[in-house]
Structures are given as structure tokens and as C-alpha cells.
């Protein structure tokens, strides 16, 4: 989280297939890590895929936010919702995304929070994208 509106930081490479990404993250807003993503916005926010102007990143999305942390989405649609958020908002966590062929795993603090095998193999390679969305102050 941090100041500013929604933004996305793409890797230069667009050929990430199988990888193990491990990072330390402060969970405070609504962010995530997209992976195997095509470059640029291509899906409209708050509408069905393929309608409206392109404004949303496509690909798999490992959630890093206080309400759905550890979940997994594709094209902004839920694949696996985390059973419970395994952390307290405002704390640092170890966050991992593991992509091995069509098997996808998300871990927080060493615990598997989402695991999915995509039999449709919708995204086989692409960018890794860090999503930033500012935290909304809570009263």
C-alpha cells in the first residue's frame, strides 16, 4: 500500500512460465501480484470480460489485500478464495507465488492459502506485475 491511485509495475520480460516468487509485503490496502499476464490493461473494471474500455490487467492474480489476502483470481474472477486471511492488516508477511506448468500455489507465512490446477491452461507465460492500490483510511 501507499499513496496514489492504482498502478502496475510490469517486468520487462514477458516469458515467465514456471517460477517461485518470494517477497516480503506489508498488507494494508488492496493489491496483488499478477503473473503470466499480457502487457497492458485489457479488461474493464467492474464489468464482464470483453466489454467496455480496457482498464484492468488480465492473467492470474495472487491477492495481497486485507480482505482476500492469499486468494487467487483469473481475469479478476475468483478461482480460489482464501479460507481466512492468515494475517492481521498492517503487518509484514512473507508472500509466495509458485507456478509449475498448470499448477498454481499461493502461500502466506509458509501456509498454503490457495492451490489450483488450471486444466484449461489459460495463461502459459507472461509478465509478473506488481499491483499497487492505496489503502483507504479506516475510522
Tab-separated table of C-alpha atoms in Angstrom:
chain	number	residue	atom	x	y	z
A	1	UNK	CA	0.000	0.000	0.000
A	2	UNK	CA	0.970	3.633	-0.189
A	3	UNK	CA	-0.141	6.995	-1.531
A	4	UNK	CA	-1.545	7.402	-5.029
A	5	UNK	CA	-4.084	5.663	-7.189
A	6	UNK	CA	-3.980	2.241	-8.817
A	7	UNK	CA	-0.772	1.495	-10.686
A	8	UNK	CA	1.009	-1.568	-12.041
A	9	UNK	CA	4.710	-2.335	-12.341
A	10	UNK	CA	5.459	-4.849	-15.125
A	11	UNK	CA	8.609	-6.904	-15.528
A	12	UNK	CA	10.468	-6.235	-18.785
A	13	UNK	CA	10.393	-9.913	-19.603
A	14	UNK	CA	7.144	-11.367	-20.902
A	15	UNK	CA	8.191	-15.015	-20.893
A	16	UNK	CA	7.789	-16.089	-17.258
A	17	UNK	CA	6.362	-19.618	-17.224
A	18	UNK	CA	7.425	-21.698	-14.231
A	19	UNK	CA	8.806	-19.748	-11.274
A	20	UNK	CA	8.839	-19.363	-7.496
A	21	UNK	CA	8.424	-15.738	-6.389
A	22	UNK	CA	9.056	-14.949	-2.725
A	23	UNK	CA	8.670	-11.466	-1.265
A	24	UNK	CA	8.091	-9.577	1.969
A	25	UNK	CA	4.989	-7.375	1.833
A	26	UNK	CA	3.083	-5.005	4.095
A	27	UNK	CA	-0.629	-5.712	3.766
A	28	UNK	CA	-2.677	-2.572	4.182
A	29	UNK	CA	-4.632	-1.791	1.014
A	30	UNK	CA	-5.948	-3.772	-1.951
A	31	UNK	CA	-3.079	-5.027	-4.077
A	32	UNK	CA	-1.763	-8.198	-5.616
A	33	UNK	CA	0.714	-9.923	-7.883
A	34	UNK	CA	-0.441	-10.701	-11.407
A	35	UNK	CA	1.513	-13.353	-13.251
A	36	UNK	CA	1.698	-14.821	-16.731
A	37	UNK	CA	-0.008	-11.571	-17.689
A	38	UNK	CA	-0.121	-9.988	-21.161
A	39	UNK	CA	1.161	-6.403	-21.253
A	40	UNK	CA	-1.245	-3.549	-20.638
A	41	UNK	CA	-4.812	-3.128	-19.450
A	42	UNK	CA	-7.298	-5.266	-21.301
A	43	UNK	CA	-10.349	-5.868	-19.117
A	44	UNK	CA	-12.762	-3.173	-17.907
A	45	UNK	CA	-13.121	-2.640	-14.171
A	46	UNK	CA	-16.461	-3.732	-12.682
A	47	UNK	CA	-17.775	-5.264	-15.899
A	48	UNK	CA	-17.687	-8.554	-17.732
A	49	UNK	CA	-14.571	-9.536	-19.638
A	50	UNK	CA	-14.655	-8.163	-23.177
A	51	UNK	CA	-16.969	-5.192	-22.574
A	52	UNK	CA	-16.161	-1.519	-22.098
A	53	UNK	CA	-12.817	0.276	-22.395
A	54	UNK	CA	-9.674	-1.659	-21.382
A	55	UNK	CA	-8.592	-0.728	-17.856
A	56	UNK	CA	-7.732	-3.936	-15.983
A	57	UNK	CA	-4.804	-6.342	-16.125
A	58	UNK	CA	-5.503	-9.890	-17.307
A	59	UNK	CA	-3.829	-13.065	-16.122
A	60	UNK	CA	-3.640	-14.853	-12.797
A	61	UNK	CA	-3.773	-12.621	-9.701
A	62	UNK	CA	-2.496	-13.638	-6.266
A	63	UNK	CA	-4.279	-11.319	-3.833
A	64	UNK	CA	-2.361	-9.191	-1.350
A	65	UNK	CA	-5.120	-7.290	0.391
A	66	UNK	CA	-6.662	-7.262	3.825
A	67	UNK	CA	-9.966	-8.858	2.804
A	68	UNK	CA	-8.839	-11.560	0.334
A	69	UNK	CA	-5.158	-11.991	1.075
A	70	UNK	CA	-3.809	-15.265	-0.224
A	71	UNK	CA	-6.630	-15.869	-2.698
A	72	UNK	CA	-6.216	-16.473	-6.424
A	73	UNK	CA	-8.130	-14.860	-9.286
A	74	UNK	CA	-8.037	-15.048	-13.076
A	75	UNK	CA	-9.085	-12.059	-15.181
A	76	UNK	CA	-10.461	-10.566	-11.945
A	77	UNK	CA	-12.764	-13.564	-11.326
A	78	UNK	CA	-12.199	-15.776	-8.239
A	79	UNK	CA	-10.510	-19.148	-8.746
A	80	UNK	CA	-9.755	-19.861	-5.096
A	81	UNK	CA	-10.759	-17.688	-2.153
A	82	UNK	CA	-8.554	-17.944	0.899
A	83	UNK	CA	-10.407	-19.725	3.697
A	84	UNK	CA	-9.410	-16.938	6.038
A	85	UNK	CA	-6.939	-14.096	5.845
A	86	UNK	CA	-3.862	-15.554	7.585
A	87	UNK	CA	-2.554	-12.210	8.822
A	88	UNK	CA	-3.514	-9.001	10.552
A	89	UNK	CA	-3.813	-5.870	8.362
A	90	UNK	CA	-0.831	-3.567	8.812
A	91	UNK	CA	1.692	-6.377	9.358
A	92	UNK	CA	4.513	-7.673	7.196
A	93	UNK	CA	4.108	-11.131	5.655
A	94	UNK	CA	6.155	-13.498	3.536
A	95	UNK	CA	4.209	-13.951	0.300
A	96	UNK	CA	4.950	-16.648	-2.278
A	97	UNK	CA	3.586	-17.419	-5.727
A	98	UNK	CA	4.601	-20.732	-7.296
A	99	UNK	CA	3.733	-21.540	-10.906
A	100	UNK	CA	4.627	-25.028	-12.161
A	101	UNK	CA	3.037	-25.840	-15.508
A	102	UNK	CA	-0.713	-25.524	-14.884
A	103	UNK	CA	-0.422	-25.954	-11.086
A	104	UNK	CA	-0.546	-22.654	-9.149
A	105	UNK	CA	0.129	-22.175	-5.429
A	106	UNK	CA	-0.082	-19.104	-3.181
A	107	UNK	CA	1.486	-19.092	0.296
A	108	UNK	CA	1.457	-16.587	3.139
A	109	UNK	CA	3.908	-17.003	6.005
A	110	UNK	CA	4.609	-20.545	4.788
A	111	UNK	CA	0.946	-21.629	4.766
A	112	UNK	CA	-0.764	-22.625	1.516
A	113	UNK	CA	-3.715	-20.258	1.103
A	114	UNK	CA	-4.670	-21.126	-2.483
A	115	UNK	CA	-3.881	-24.038	-4.769
A	116	UNK	CA	-5.333	-24.543	-8.226
A	117	UNK	CA	-4.726	-26.678	-11.301
A	118	UNK	CA	-5.853	-24.854	-14.433
A	119	UNK	CA	-6.889	-27.669	-16.752
A	120	UNK	CA	-7.762	-25.055	-19.396
A	121	UNK	CA	-4.183	-23.694	-19.243
A	122	UNK	CA	-5.474	-20.171	-19.900
A	123	UNK	CA	-2.157	-18.395	-19.346
A	124	UNK	CA	1.115	-20.227	-20.016
A	125	UNK	CA	3.596	-17.339	-19.961
A	126	UNK	CA	3.712	-13.600	-19.495
A	127	UNK	CA	4.799	-10.730	-17.274
A	128	UNK	CA	4.910	-10.625	-13.499
A	129	UNK	CA	3.036	-7.477	-12.435
A	130	UNK	CA	3.014	-5.801	-9.030
A	131	UNK	CA	-0.298	-4.060	-8.392
A	132	UNK	CA	-0.474	-1.052	-6.089
A	133	UNK	CA	-3.678	0.380	-4.698
A	134	UNK	CA	-3.607	2.880	-1.894
A	135	UNK	CA	-5.005	1.963	1.478
A	136	UNK	CA	-8.308	3.556	2.405
A	137	UNK	CA	-8.181	5.111	5.896
A	138	UNK	CA	-10.357	3.292	8.419
A	139	UNK	CA	-12.116	5.040	11.313
